[in-house]
Amino acid sequence: MRVSRVQAAENRETVINVASRLFRECGFDGIGLKDLMKGAGLTQGAFYKQFASKEDLAAQASRRAMESATHRWSAATAANPENPLDAVISFYLSMDHRGERMDGCPVVALGSDAARQGAEVKASFEAGIGEYLEMLGSWVGGADNDEAGGKAMAILSTMVGAVLLSRVVNDPNLAQAFLDSAIDRIREAVAA
């Protein structure tokens, strides 16, 4: 049965959204096309009508994951517009976010995998990381853009590292300690 262009476009969006979540949970190489398509409710044959390759899908799914993460940051800041940095670090450096394997930060979930991918996947991450840095830089601002940019990089590195380390340990107290320590160091750095 032939699929309409509208339905084909909807199917494509569904596959990108599902892949965005499943790649964060399983890694780029941890899930095959058959299971990705099954997760989207489609057949594997439909994949080749929509995407040039698995890498093409990985790049688009990475872009979608980074967009989703940026929207979550925006939602956190909307809930606390007086102190957007605190809103983001409170959300990001939480045990709830630590547990969000499918919906959490794609940099934490896929960073090491993305480093081994092609230029398109890396470009998706780079664009998203750029948005993270722009947001952070505007919150820690100051007269010197280089200083704000450096602080933003240090804050993002601390946040990503803390969530990653919290996820690789079994002990929930140690996981919480990584997150709490990161919050304390970020607040100290911003106050300085």
CSV table of C-alpha atoms in Angstrom, one decimal:
chain,number,residue,atom,x,y,z
A,1,MET,CA,0.0,0.0,0.0
A,2,ARG,CA,1.3,3.4,-1.0
A,3,VAL,CA,1.9,6.0,1.8
A,4,SER,CA,0.9,9.6,1.2
A,5,ARG,CA,3.5,12.3,1.4
A,6,VAL,CA,2.0,13.7,4.6
A,7,GLN,CA,2.0,10.2,6.2
A,8,ALA,CA,5.6,9.7,5.0
A,9,ALA,CA,6.7,13.0,6.6
A,10,GLU,CA,4.9,12.0,9.8
A,11,ASN,CA,6.6,8.6,9.7
A,12,ARG,CA,10.0,10.2,9.2
A,13,GLU,CA,9.4,12.5,12.2
A,14,THR,CA,8.3,9.5,14.3
A,15,VAL,CA,11.5,7.6,13.4
A,16,ILE,CA,13.7,10.6,14.3
A,17,ASN,CA,12.0,11.1,17.6
A,18,VAL,CA,12.1,7.4,18.5
A,19,ALA,CA,15.7,7.1,17.4
A,20,SER,CA,16.6,10.2,19.5
A,21,ARG,CA,15.4,8.4,22.6
A,22,LEU,CA,16.6,4.9,21.8
A,23,PHE,CA,20.1,6.1,20.8
A,24,ARG,CA,20.4,7.9,24.2
A,25,GLU,CA,19.3,4.7,26.0
A,26,CYS,CA,21.3,2.1,23.9
A,27,GLY,CA,24.1,4.1,22.1
A,28,PHE,CA,24.4,4.4,18.4
A,29,ASP,CA,25.7,0.9,18.0
A,30,GLY,CA,23.6,-0.6,20.7
A,31,ILE,CA,20.5,-0.8,18.6
A,32,GLY,CA,19.9,-2.0,15.1
A,33,LEU,CA,17.7,-0.6,12.4
A,34,LYS,CA,15.2,-3.4,12.8
A,35,ASP,CA,14.6,-2.5,16.5
A,36,LEU,CA,14.6,1.2,15.8
A,37,MET,CA,11.9,0.9,13.2
A,38,LYS,CA,10.0,-1.5,15.3
A,39,GLY,CA,10.1,1.1,18.1
A,40,ALA,CA,8.6,3.6,15.6
A,41,GLY,CA,5.9,1.1,14.6
A,42,LEU,CA,7.3,0.7,11.1
A,43,THR,CA,9.0,-1.9,9.0
A,44,GLN,CA,12.7,-1.9,8.3
A,45,GLY,CA,12.0,-1.5,4.6
A,46,ALA,CA,10.5,1.9,5.3
A,47,PHE,CA,13.8,3.1,6.7
A,48,TYR,CA,15.5,3.2,3.3
A,49,LYS,CA,12.8,5.4,1.8
A,50,GLN,CA,13.4,8.0,4.5
A,51,PHE,CA,17.1,8.0,5.3
A,52,ALA,CA,20.3,7.6,3.3
A,53,SER,CA,22.0,5.5,6.1
A,54,LYS,CA,22.0,4.8,9.8
A,55,GLU,CA,24.5,7.6,10.1
A,56,ASP,CA,22.1,10.0,8.4
A,57,LEU,CA,19.4,9.0,11.0
A,58,ALA,CA,22.0,9.3,13.8
A,59,ALA,CA,22.8,12.9,12.8
A,60,GLN,CA,19.1,13.9,12.6
A,61,ALA,CA,18.3,12.1,15.8
A,62,SER,CA,21.2,13.8,17.6
A,63,ARG,CA,20.0,17.1,16.3
A,64,ARG,CA,16.6,16.4,17.7
A,65,ALA,CA,18.0,15.2,21.0
A,66,MET,CA,20.0,18.4,21.4
A,67,GLU,CA,16.9,20.5,20.5
A,68,SER,CA,14.9,18.6,23.1
A,69,ALA,CA,17.6,19.2,25.7
A,70,THR,CA,17.7,22.9,24.9
A,71,HIS,CA,13.9,23.1,25.2
A,72,ARG,CA,14.2,21.5,28.7
A,73,TRP,CA,16.7,24.1,29.7
A,74,SER,CA,14.4,26.8,28.5
A,75,ALA,CA,11.5,25.3,30.4
A,76,ALA,CA,13.6,25.2,33.6
A,77,THR,CA,14.6,28.9,33.2
A,78,ALA,CA,10.9,29.9,32.5
A,79,ALA,CA,10.0,28.4,35.9
A,80,ASN,CA,12.7,30.5,37.6
A,81,PRO,CA,13.4,33.5,35.4
A,82,GLU,CA,15.1,35.5,38.2
A,83,ASN,CA,17.9,33.0,38.4
A,84,PRO,CA,18.1,30.9,35.2
A,85,LEU,CA,21.5,29.4,35.9
A,86,ASP,CA,20.3,28.1,39.3
A,87,ALA,CA,17.2,26.7,37.6
A,88,VAL,CA,19.2,24.8,35.0
A,89,ILE,CA,21.8,23.4,37.5
A,90,SER,CA,19.1,22.4,39.9
A,91,PHE,CA,17.3,20.5,37.1
A,92,TYR,CA,20.4,19.2,35.3
A,93,LEU,CA,22.4,18.1,38.4
A,94,SER,CA,19.5,16.1,40.0
A,95,MET,CA,19.0,12.5,40.6
A,96,ASP,CA,15.9,12.7,38.4
A,97,HIS,CA,18.0,13.8,35.4
A,98,ARG,CA,20.6,11.2,36.3
A,99,GLY,CA,17.9,8.5,35.9
A,100,GLU,CA,16.5,9.8,32.5
A,101,ARG,CA,18.5,7.6,30.2
A,102,MET,CA,16.1,8.1,27.2
A,103,ASP,CA,15.3,11.7,27.7
A,104,GLY,CA,18.3,13.1,29.5
A,105,CYS,CA,21.2,15.1,28.1
A,106,PRO,CA,22.4,13.6,24.9
A,107,VAL,CA,26.0,14.8,25.6
A,108,VAL,CA,26.1,12.7,28.7
A,109,ALA,CA,24.3,9.7,27.1
A,110,LEU,CA,26.1,9.8,23.7
A,111,GLY,CA,29.2,12.0,24.0
A,112,SER,CA,31.8,9.2,23.8
A,113,ASP,CA,29.8,7.5,21.0
A,114,ALA,CA,29.5,10.8,19.1
A,115,ALA,CA,33.3,11.2,19.2
A,116,ARG,CA,33.6,8.1,17.1
A,117,GLN,CA,30.9,9.1,14.6
A,118,GLY,CA,31.2,11.0,11.3
A,119,ALA,CA,31.2,14.8,10.7
A,120,GLU,CA,27.4,15.0,10.5
A,121,VAL,CA,26.7,13.6,13.9
A,122,LYS,CA,29.5,15.7,15.4
A,123,ALA,CA,28.0,18.8,13.8
A,124,SER,CA,24.7,18.1,15.4
A,125,PHE,CA,26.3,17.9,18.8
A,126,GLU,CA,28.5,20.9,18.2
A,127,ALA,CA,25.5,23.0,17.3
A,128,GLY,CA,23.6,21.9,20.5
A,129,ILE,CA,26.7,22.4,22.6
A,130,GLY,CA,27.0,25.9,21.1
A,131,GLU,CA,23.5,26.7,22.3
A,132,TYR,CA,24.2,25.4,25.8
A,133,LEU,CA,27.3,27.6,25.9
A,134,GLU,CA,25.4,30.6,24.6
A,135,MET,CA,22.8,30.2,27.3
A,136,LEU,CA,25.3,29.7,30.1
A,137,GLY,CA,27.4,32.6,28.9
A,138,SER,CA,24.5,35.0,29.0
A,139,TRP,CA,23.8,34.0,32.6
A,140,VAL,CA,27.4,34.3,33.9
A,141,GLY,CA,28.0,37.3,31.6
A,142,GLY,CA,30.0,40.3,32.5
A,143,ALA,CA,32.0,42.9,30.6
A,144,ASP,CA,34.4,40.3,29.2
A,145,ASN,CA,32.9,38.0,26.6
A,146,ASP,CA,36.0,35.7,26.7
A,147,GLU,CA,35.7,35.4,30.5
A,148,ALA,CA,32.0,34.6,30.2
A,149,GLY,CA,32.7,32.0,27.5
A,150,GLY,CA,35.4,30.4,29.6
A,151,LYS,CA,33.1,30.2,32.6
A,152,ALA,CA,30.4,28.8,30.4
A,153,MET,CA,32.7,26.1,29.1
A,154,ALA,CA,33.9,25.2,32.7
A,155,ILE,CA,30.3,25.1,33.9
A,156,LEU,CA,29.1,22.8,31.1
A,157,SER,CA,32.1,20.5,31.5
A,158,THR,CA,31.5,20.2,35.2
A,159,MET,CA,27.8,19.6,34.7
A,160,VAL,CA,28.3,16.9,32.0
A,161,GLY,CA,31.1,15.2,33.9
A,162,ALA,CA,29.1,15.1,37.1
A,163,VAL,CA,26.0,13.6,35.5
A,164,LEU,CA,28.2,11.1,33.7
A,165,LEU,CA,30.1,10.1,36.8
A,166,SER,CA,26.8,9.8,38.8
A,167,ARG,CA,25.5,7.4,36.2
A,168,VAL,CA,28.4,5.1,36.2
A,169,VAL,CA,28.4,4.3,39.9
A,170,ASN,CA,26.0,2.0,41.7
A,171,ASP,CA,26.0,3.8,45.1
A,172,PRO,CA,23.3,6.4,45.1
A,173,ASN,CA,25.0,8.3,47.9
A,174,LEU,CA,28.2,8.6,45.8
A,175,ALA,CA,26.1,9.6,42.7
A,176,GLN,CA,24.4,12.3,44.8
A,177,ALA,CA,27.8,13.5,46.1
A,178,PHE,CA,29.1,14.0,42.5
A,179,LEU,CA,26.0,16.1,41.7
A,180,ASP,CA,26.1,18.1,44.9
A,181,SER,CA,29.8,18.8,44.5
A,182,ALA,CA,29.3,20.1,41.0
A,183,ILE,CA,26.5,22.4,42.2
A,184,ASP,CA,28.8,23.8,44.9
A,185,ARG,CA,31.7,24.3,42.6
A,186,ILE,CA,29.6,26.0,39.9
A,187,ARG,CA,28.0,28.4,42.4
A,188,GLU,CA,31.5,29.2,43.8
A,189,ALA,CA,32.9,29.8,40.3
A,190,VAL,CA,30.0,32.1,39.4
A,191,ALA,CA,30.3,34.1,42.6
A,192,ALA,CA,34.0,34.6,42.2
